[in-house]
Coordinates of C-alpha atoms and ligand atoms in Angstrom, one line a residue:
M1 CA 0.2 0.1 0.1
P2 CA 1.4 3.3 -1.0
N3 CA 1.6 6.0 1.9
R4 CA 0.3 9.4 1.4
P5 CA 4.1 11.2 0.9
N6 CA 4.6 8.0 -1.9
A7 CA 1.3 8.8 -3.8
L8 CA 1.4 8.6 -7.4
T9 CA 1.9 12.1 -9.3
R10 CA -0.5 12.6 -12.1
N11 CA 2.0 12.0 -14.6
Q12 CA 2.7 8.3 -13.0
Q13 CA -1.3 7.7 -12.4
L14 CA -1.6 8.4 -16.4
E15 CA 1.8 6.0 -17.0
R16 CA 0.1 3.2 -15.2
L17 CA -3.3 3.3 -17.3
L18 CA -1.7 3.6 -20.1
E19 CA -0.1 0.4 -19.4
I20 CA -3.0 -1.3 -19.1
S21 CA -4.2 -0.4 -21.9
R22 CA -0.9 -1.1 -23.8
T23 CA -1.5 -4.8 -22.2
L24 CA -5.0 -4.8 -23.3
S25 CA -4.0 -4.2 -26.8
S26 CA -1.1 -7.2 -26.9
T27 CA -2.5 -10.2 -24.9
L28 CA -6.1 -12.0 -25.6
E29 CA -5.0 -13.6 -22.4
L30 CA -8.0 -12.3 -19.6
A31 CA -6.5 -13.9 -16.1
P32 CA -3.5 -11.7 -16.2
L33 CA -5.1 -9.0 -17.6
L34 CA -7.8 -8.5 -15.0
Q35 CA -5.1 -9.1 -12.3
A36 CA -3.3 -6.3 -13.7
V37 CA -6.3 -3.9 -13.8
V38 CA -7.0 -5.0 -9.7
D39 CA -3.8 -4.0 -9.0
T40 CA -3.5 -1.3 -10.8
A41 CA -7.0 -0.1 -9.5
C42 CA -5.6 -0.5 -5.7
E43 CA -2.4 1.3 -6.1
L44 CA -4.1 4.3 -8.1
T45 CA -6.8 4.7 -5.9
E46 CA -4.7 3.8 -2.8
S47 CA -6.9 1.1 -1.6
E48 CA -6.6 -2.0 0.9
A49 CA -8.3 -4.2 -1.8
A50 CA -9.7 -3.9 -5.0
S51 CA -11.7 -7.0 -7.3
I52 CA -13.9 -7.5 -10.0
L53 CA -17.2 -9.3 -10.0
L54 CA -18.8 -10.7 -12.9
Y55 CA -22.5 -11.4 -13.4
D56 CA -23.8 -15.1 -13.6
S57 CA -26.8 -15.4 -15.5
N58 CA -27.2 -18.7 -14.1
S59 CA -27.4 -18.1 -10.5
G60 CA -28.3 -14.2 -11.3
Q61 CA -25.8 -13.0 -8.5
L62 CA -22.5 -11.4 -8.7
R63 CA -19.1 -13.3 -8.5
F64 CA -16.2 -13.0 -7.8
E65 CA -13.8 -13.2 -10.9
V66 CA -10.4 -11.7 -9.7
G67 CA -9.2 -9.8 -6.2
P68 CA -6.1 -9.8 -4.3
G69 CA -4.3 -13.0 -4.1
Y70 CA -4.2 -14.0 -0.6
Q71 CA -8.1 -13.7 -0.8
L72 CA -8.8 -15.2 -4.1
E73 CA -9.6 -18.7 -3.0
G74 CA -12.3 -17.6 -0.5
L75 CA -13.5 -14.6 -2.6
S76 CA -13.9 -17.1 -5.4
K77 CA -16.7 -19.2 -3.4
I78 CA -18.6 -16.2 -2.3
S79 CA -22.0 -15.1 -4.6
V80 CA -23.0 -11.7 -3.8
P81 CA -27.1 -11.0 -4.2
L82 CA -27.9 -8.2 -6.4
E83 CA -30.4 -7.1 -4.0
S84 CA -28.7 -6.8 -0.8
S85 CA -25.1 -5.3 -1.6
I86 CA -23.2 -2.3 -2.8
A87 CA -21.9 -4.4 -6.2
G88 CA -25.4 -5.2 -7.0
W89 CA -26.6 -2.0 -6.3
V90 CA -23.8 -0.5 -8.4
F91 CA -24.8 -3.4 -11.3
T92 CA -28.7 -2.6 -11.5
H93 CA -28.2 0.9 -11.6
G94 CA -25.4 1.3 -14.1
R95 CA -24.0 3.9 -11.9
P96 CA -20.9 4.5 -9.5
L97 CA -21.0 4.7 -5.8
I98 CA -18.6 5.8 -3.1
V99 CA -19.8 4.6 0.7
A100 CA -17.9 6.9 3.2
D101 CA -18.9 4.6 6.2
A102 CA -19.0 1.2 5.3
A103 CA -19.2 -0.1 8.6
N104 CA -22.4 2.0 9.5
D105 CA -24.4 1.7 5.9
P106 CA -26.6 -1.3 5.8
R107 CA -26.8 -1.7 1.8
I108 CA -23.4 -3.5 2.8
Y109 CA -23.5 -7.4 2.2
R110 CA -21.9 -8.4 5.1
A111 CA -21.1 -12.3 4.2
V112 CA -17.5 -11.4 2.6
D113 CA -15.7 -9.8 5.5
R114 CA -17.1 -12.6 7.7
A115 CA -16.0 -15.4 5.3
L116 CA -12.5 -13.2 4.7
N117 CA -12.3 -11.8 8.2
F118 CA -12.0 -8.1 6.7
D119 CA -13.3 -4.9 7.7
T120 CA -14.8 -3.5 5.1
R121 CA -14.5 0.4 6.1
S122 CA -15.4 2.1 2.6
I123 CA -15.9 1.3 -0.8
L124 CA -15.9 2.6 -4.1
A125 CA -17.7 0.5 -6.7
V126 CA -18.1 1.5 -10.5
P127 CA -20.4 -0.7 -13.4
M128 CA -18.3 -2.5 -15.8
M129 CA -20.3 -1.8 -19.2
V130 CA -20.8 -3.3 -22.6
K131 CA -23.1 -1.7 -25.1
R132 CA -24.6 0.1 -22.4
E133 CA -25.5 -3.2 -20.0
A134 CA -23.9 -4.0 -17.1
I135 CA -21.8 -7.2 -17.1
G136 CA -20.1 -6.6 -13.7
V137 CA -18.6 -4.5 -11.1
I138 CA -15.0 -3.3 -10.0
E139 CA -14.8 -2.3 -6.5
A140 CA -11.8 -0.7 -4.0
V141 CA -12.2 -1.0 -1.0
N142 CA -10.5 0.6 2.4
K143 CA -8.9 4.4 0.9
S144 CA -5.6 4.6 2.8
E145 CA -5.1 6.6 5.7
Q146 CA -8.9 6.5 6.6
D147 CA -9.5 9.0 3.8
H148 CA -12.5 9.3 1.8
Y149 CA -12.6 8.3 -1.8
T150 CA -12.6 11.2 -4.4
E151 CA -14.1 11.8 -7.8
D152 CA -10.4 11.4 -9.2
D153 CA -10.5 8.1 -7.7
R154 CA -13.9 7.4 -9.7
A155 CA -12.8 8.4 -12.3
I156 CA -9.5 6.2 -12.7
L157 CA -11.8 3.6 -11.6
E158 CA -14.2 4.1 -14.5
T159 CA -11.4 4.4 -17.2
L160 CA -10.2 0.6 -15.5
A161 CA -13.4 -0.5 -15.8
A162 CA -14.2 0.2 -19.1
H163 CA -10.8 -1.5 -20.3
A164 CA -11.6 -4.4 -18.1
A165 CA -14.9 -4.4 -19.9
V166 CA -13.6 -4.6 -23.2
A167 CA -10.9 -7.5 -22.3
I168 CA -13.6 -9.4 -20.9
E169 CA -16.1 -8.9 -23.9
N170 CA -13.0 -10.0 -26.1
A171 CA -12.5 -13.0 -24.5
R172 CA -15.7 -13.9 -24.6
L173 CA -16.2 -13.3 -28.1
L174 CA -13.0 -15.0 -28.9
E175 CA -14.5 -18.3 -26.7
K176 CA -17.7 -18.2 -28.8
L177 CA -15.6 -18.0 -32.3
Q178 CA -13.6 -21.1 -31.2
E179 CA -16.5 -22.7 -30.1
A180 CA -18.4 -22.4 -33.6
N181 CA -15.2 -23.4 -35.0
T182 CA -14.7 -26.5 -33.1
E183 CA -18.8 -27.1 -34.1
L184 CA -17.8 -26.6 -37.8
R185 CA -14.9 -28.7 -37.8
R186 CA -16.8 -31.3 -36.1
L187 CA -19.5 -30.7 -38.9
D188 CA -17.1 -30.8 -41.5
T189 CA -15.3 -34.1 -39.9
M190 CA -18.9 -35.8 -40.1
K191 CA -19.8 -34.7 -43.6
S192 CA -16.5 -36.2 -44.9
D193 CA -16.9 -39.5 -42.6
F194 CA -20.5 -39.8 -43.9
I195 CA -18.8 -39.2 -47.7
A196 CA -16.7 -41.8 -47.0
I197 CA -19.2 -44.2 -45.3
A198 CA -21.6 -44.0 -48.2
S199 CA -19.3 -44.3 -51.3
H200 CA -17.8 -47.4 -49.3
E201 CA -21.1 -49.0 -48.8
L202 CA -23.0 -48.6 -51.6
R203 CA -20.7 -49.4 -54.2
T204 CA -21.2 -53.6 -54.0
P205 CA -25.2 -53.2 -53.7
L206 CA -24.9 -50.6 -56.7
G207 CA -22.7 -52.9 -58.8
L208 CA -24.5 -56.1 -57.8
I209 CA -28.0 -54.0 -59.1
L210 CA -26.6 -53.0 -62.5
G211 CA -24.6 -56.3 -63.5
H212 CA -27.7 -58.0 -63.1
A213 CA -30.3 -55.4 -64.6
T214 CA -27.9 -55.5 -67.3
F215 CA -27.8 -59.5 -67.3
L216 CA -31.7 -59.7 -67.1
K217 CA -32.4 -57.3 -69.8
D218 CA -31.2 -59.5 -72.5
L219 CA -33.6 -61.8 -71.2
I220 CA -36.9 -60.7 -70.7
S221 CA -39.6 -60.1 -72.5
K222 CA -39.7 -56.6 -75.2
D223 CA -42.4 -55.9 -72.9
Y224 CA -40.6 -55.1 -70.0
A225 CA -37.8 -53.4 -71.5
E226 CA -38.8 -49.8 -71.0
Q227 CA -38.8 -50.9 -67.3
M228 CA -35.5 -52.3 -66.9
E229 CA -33.9 -49.6 -69.3
V230 CA -35.2 -47.0 -66.4
I231 CA -33.8 -49.4 -63.7
I232 CA -30.6 -49.5 -65.2
R233 CA -30.5 -45.4 -66.0
S234 CA -31.5 -44.9 -62.2
A235 CA -28.5 -47.1 -60.9
M236 CA -25.9 -45.5 -63.5
R237 CA -27.0 -42.4 -62.0
L238 CA -26.5 -43.3 -58.4
K239 CA -23.1 -44.6 -59.9
T240 CA -22.5 -41.3 -60.7
I241 CA -23.0 -40.0 -57.3
V242 CA -20.8 -43.0 -55.9
E243 CA -18.0 -42.0 -57.7
D244 CA -18.4 -38.4 -56.7
F245 CA -18.3 -39.4 -53.2
S246 CA -15.4 -41.6 -53.7
T247 CA -13.5 -39.0 -55.3
I248 CA -14.1 -36.5 -52.5
S249 CA -12.8 -39.0 -49.8
H250 CA -10.0 -40.3 -51.5
K251 CA -9.0 -36.5 -51.8
D252 CA -9.8 -35.9 -48.1
E253 CA -7.9 -39.1 -47.0
G254 CA -4.8 -37.5 -49.1
M255 CA -5.1 -40.9 -51.2
S256 CA -5.9 -39.2 -54.8
R257 CA -2.7 -38.5 -56.7
V258 CA -1.5 -36.9 -59.9
R259 CA -0.4 -39.5 -62.3
R260 CA 1.3 -37.3 -65.0
S261 CA 1.3 -38.8 -68.6
R262 CA 1.4 -36.8 -71.9
F263 CA -1.6 -35.9 -73.5
S264 CA -3.2 -33.0 -75.8
L265 CA -5.9 -31.1 -74.3
G266 CA -7.1 -29.8 -77.3
K267 CA -8.3 -33.6 -78.1
L268 CA -9.8 -33.7 -74.9
V269 CA -11.9 -30.6 -75.7
E270 CA -13.2 -32.4 -78.8
D271 CA -14.0 -35.7 -76.9
M272 CA -16.3 -33.4 -74.8
N273 CA -17.7 -32.4 -77.7
T274 CA -18.5 -35.6 -79.3
R275 CA -19.5 -36.8 -75.6
F276 CA -22.2 -34.2 -74.9
R277 CA -23.3 -33.3 -78.3
E278 CA -26.2 -35.7 -78.0
A279 CA -27.4 -34.1 -74.5
A280 CA -26.8 -30.3 -76.4
V281 CA -29.1 -31.5 -79.3
E282 CA -31.8 -33.1 -77.5
K283 CA -31.8 -29.9 -75.5
K284 CA -31.8 -27.6 -78.4
I285 CA -28.6 -26.0 -77.7
E286 CA -26.3 -24.9 -80.2
F287 CA -23.0 -26.1 -78.6
G288 CA -19.3 -25.9 -80.4
F289 CA -15.9 -25.8 -79.4
D290 CA -12.5 -23.8 -80.2
V291 CA -9.1 -25.5 -80.3
P292 CA -6.0 -24.1 -82.2
D293 CA -5.3 -26.1 -85.9
D294 CA -1.3 -25.7 -85.4
D295 CA -1.4 -26.6 -81.7
P296 CA -2.8 -30.1 -79.6
L297 CA -2.0 -28.3 -76.3
M298 CA -0.1 -31.2 -75.0
I299 CA 0.4 -31.2 -71.2
E300 CA 2.2 -33.7 -68.7
G301 CA -0.8 -34.0 -66.4
D302 CA -3.4 -36.5 -65.1
R303 CA -5.7 -37.0 -68.0
D304 CA -8.8 -38.4 -66.2
K305 CA -8.5 -35.7 -63.5
V306 CA -8.7 -32.8 -66.0
D307 CA -11.1 -35.2 -68.4
V308 CA -13.5 -34.9 -64.5
A309 CA -12.8 -31.1 -64.3
L310 CA -13.9 -30.1 -67.3
A311 CA -16.8 -32.4 -68.1
N312 CA -18.3 -31.3 -64.9
L313 CA -18.1 -27.7 -66.2
V314 CA -19.8 -28.6 -69.6
R315 CA -22.9 -30.9 -67.5
N316 CA -23.7 -27.8 -65.3
A317 CA -23.5 -25.6 -68.8
I318 CA -26.1 -27.9 -70.7
T319 CA -28.0 -28.4 -67.6
F320 CA -28.1 -24.6 -66.9
T321 CA -28.9 -23.7 -70.1
D322 CA -32.6 -23.2 -71.7
S323 CA -33.4 -24.5 -75.2
G324 CA -32.1 -22.1 -77.8
G325 CA -29.1 -21.2 -76.0
Q326 CA -25.5 -21.7 -76.8
V327 CA -22.4 -23.7 -75.2
G328 CA -18.9 -23.4 -76.3
I329 CA -15.6 -24.9 -75.1
K330 CA -12.5 -23.0 -76.2
A331 CA -9.1 -24.2 -75.2
E332 CA -5.7 -22.1 -76.1
G333 CA -2.0 -22.1 -74.8
I334 CA -0.7 -19.2 -72.5
P335 CA 3.3 -19.4 -71.5
G336 CA 3.6 -22.5 -69.3
Y337 CA -0.1 -22.8 -68.8
V338 CA -3.4 -24.1 -71.3
R339 CA -6.3 -21.9 -71.0
V340 CA -9.7 -23.5 -71.2
F341 CA -12.9 -22.0 -71.3
V342 CA -16.7 -23.3 -70.8
V343 CA -19.0 -20.2 -71.7
D344 CA -22.9 -20.3 -71.9
T345 CA -25.9 -18.1 -72.2
G346 CA -28.0 -19.8 -69.6
I347 CA -29.2 -18.6 -66.4
G348 CA -26.2 -17.1 -64.6
I349 CA -25.4 -17.1 -61.3
P350 CA -26.8 -14.4 -58.8
T351 CA -23.6 -11.9 -57.7
D352 CA -23.9 -12.8 -53.9
S353 CA -23.1 -17.1 -54.9
V354 CA -20.6 -16.7 -57.4
G355 CA -18.1 -16.8 -54.6
R356 CA -19.8 -19.8 -53.2
V357 CA -20.4 -22.1 -56.1
F358 CA -17.0 -24.0 -55.7
D359 CA -17.7 -24.9 -52.1
R360 CA -18.9 -28.8 -51.5
F361 CA -22.9 -29.2 -51.5
F362 CA -23.3 -25.4 -52.6
Q363 CA -26.3 -25.2 -54.8
V364 CA -27.8 -21.6 -55.9
E365 CA -31.5 -23.0 -55.7
A366 CA -32.5 -24.8 -52.5
H367 CA -31.9 -28.3 -53.3
L368 CA -35.8 -29.6 -52.9
T369 CA -37.2 -26.9 -54.9
R370 CA -34.9 -27.0 -58.0
R371 CA -35.6 -27.9 -61.8
H372 CA -32.0 -29.7 -62.0
G373 CA -31.0 -32.5 -60.0
G374 CA -27.3 -32.7 -58.9
M375 CA -25.8 -33.0 -55.3
G376 CA -23.8 -29.4 -55.1
L377 CA -20.3 -31.6 -55.7
G378 CA -19.4 -31.3 -59.6
L379 CA -17.9 -27.2 -59.0
S380 CA -15.8 -28.9 -55.7
I381 CA -14.5 -31.9 -57.7
A382 CA -13.6 -29.8 -60.7
K383 CA -11.9 -27.5 -58.5
A384 CA -9.9 -29.6 -56.7
M385 CA -8.7 -31.8 -60.0
V386 CA -7.4 -28.5 -61.2
E387 CA -5.5 -27.8 -57.7
M388 CA -4.1 -31.2 -57.6
H389 CA -2.3 -29.8 -60.6
H390 CA -1.3 -26.7 -59.0
G391 CA -3.7 -24.6 -61.6
Q392 CA -6.6 -22.2 -61.0
I393 CA -10.1 -22.3 -61.8
W394 CA -13.1 -19.2 -61.6
C395 CA -15.9 -18.3 -62.7
E396 CA -17.6 -14.9 -63.6
S397 CA -21.4 -15.1 -64.3
K398 CA -24.6 -12.5 -64.7
E399 CA -27.8 -13.6 -63.6
G400 CA -29.8 -14.2 -66.7
T401 CA -27.2 -14.0 -69.0
G402 CA -24.7 -16.8 -68.7
S403 CA -21.7 -17.8 -67.3
L404 CA -18.1 -18.4 -67.9
F405 CA -15.9 -20.9 -66.0
C406 CA -12.3 -21.1 -66.8
F407 CA -9.2 -22.8 -65.4
I408 CA -5.5 -22.7 -66.2
I409 CA -3.2 -25.9 -66.1
P410 CA 0.3 -25.8 -65.8
V411 CA 1.6 -27.6 -68.8
D412 CA 4.4 -30.0 -66.8
E413 CA 5.5 -30.7 -63.7
K414 CA 8.2 -28.0 -63.8
Q415 CA 6.0 -25.5 -64.1
A416 CA 3.3 -27.2 -61.6
T417 CA 6.0 -26.8 -59.2
A418 CA 6.7 -23.1 -60.2
A419 CA 2.8 -22.3 -59.9
A420 CA 2.6 -23.7 -56.4
R421 CA 5.0 -21.6 -55.3
V422 CA 3.3 -18.5 -56.6
F423 CA 0.0 -19.4 -55.6
T424 CA 1.0 -20.3 -52.2
T425 CA 2.5 -17.4 -51.6
A426 CA 0.2 -15.0 -53.2
Ligands
ADP1 P1 -24.7 -29.5 -59.0 O1 -24.1 -31.3 -59.4 O2 -25.9 -29.1 -58.2 O3 -24.5 -29.2 -60.5 P2 -22.2 -28.2 -59.0 O4 -21.1 -27.9 -57.7 O5 -21.6 -28.8 -60.2 O6 -23.3 -29.0 -58.3 O7 -22.7 -26.5 -59.2 C1 -23.3 -26.0 -58.3 C2 -24.0 -24.8 -58.6 O8 -23.4 -24.0 -59.3 C3 -25.5 -25.5 -59.1 O9 -26.5 -26.1 -58.4 C4 -26.1 -24.3 -59.5 O10 -26.4 -23.3 -59.1 C5 -24.5 -23.6 -60.0 N1 -24.1 -23.5 -61.3 C6 -22.8 -24.5 -61.5 N2 -22.6 -24.0 -63.1 C7 -23.4 -23.1 -63.6 C8 -24.2 -22.5 -64.9 N3 -23.1 -23.1 -66.1 N4 -24.9 -22.0 -64.7 C9 -25.8 -21.2 -63.8 N5 -25.7 -22.0 -62.6 C10 -24.5 -22.7 -62.5

């Protein structure tokens, strides 16, 4: 306890307050920070002790959070009722209070003194406010030299209370954020586990359905051929979903590798054109492609993976374009990369959804009300396939006008390694 002759000068007081604000902005550790606030409160208001009480919404009472080290164990067991204590009054009224003669004040909650074998003579208490709401109280007790608490003391304690309130609020927000993050990670793991289990468990029975249905198709009478076709088509659709699931779970489990070989991306684009021509014609969509005549666009990459990426983009372009629309694929060489565009004049994507279309399970329209099938996985798979090559994929779109999807793939492993460095440091 500082004696009067050693009392701090105004400058020294400001220095101490400044130290607390510096600590506040440099640490997220609440306990040492609040302890520093209490110690500084004690020193600057020349009090015998100081403490912080926080409101506990479960009990509807105030609980000591920080106090003088030697009393903390005793204090932590005590709850202070709102209706018959100084701290409770300050908390409920949201106003500071000075009690000069505590011995004769009926509002004092005597249980604290009794439990700690302490003798409270005077109190200065101020509320800790967050957005105009009290979250707790700071109390300084027993002004030294039997003196009275002053308006200066009140101002100092209010400054410290504001600091403590910010620190507590930050810590609570951080805790909430960490909880939300943990929950998100848990849900993400559940999602990955579900995908892995579904892809594994569905594969065998689906193979059996397809095998037997194909076998029966040739044996049964023509009268049932159509029903058999429906069974086979539906099973094929399920097979595509299971394949998507297994592509994702392979990637999640780090089992997916880029198996490089030399192939022509120009030829791959031509193959896409052949593969999707029928679907486009059926929908009366004008479908074309554009690749250089004099350059096969050779790359060293995983043909199957680039095939999956490009097919998913083309399938979407046809799905989300109405009759009379156009879909085009274009591929060209740029230094170190091949660049591929898939363009359509379809329904487009609303601006606020463009940034999310590559997220897993994201669909612009709600799944149950939308006109088109799909699981919201195609683009996330395309992105994964491109990024495994250290390429980049993006989308530009305007609702009602159409969409452009573009990706670039490094031409070989050397270029991919260089791209990995650029894209991870960018
Ligand atoms: P899905 O299997 O549902 O098509 P994707 O991951 O391939 O899943 O696409 C996610 C969503 O992005 C789609 O449901 C659709 O809302 C939107 N989308 C994708 N491609 C296009 C496109 N070419 N035009 C308009 N919307 C698109």
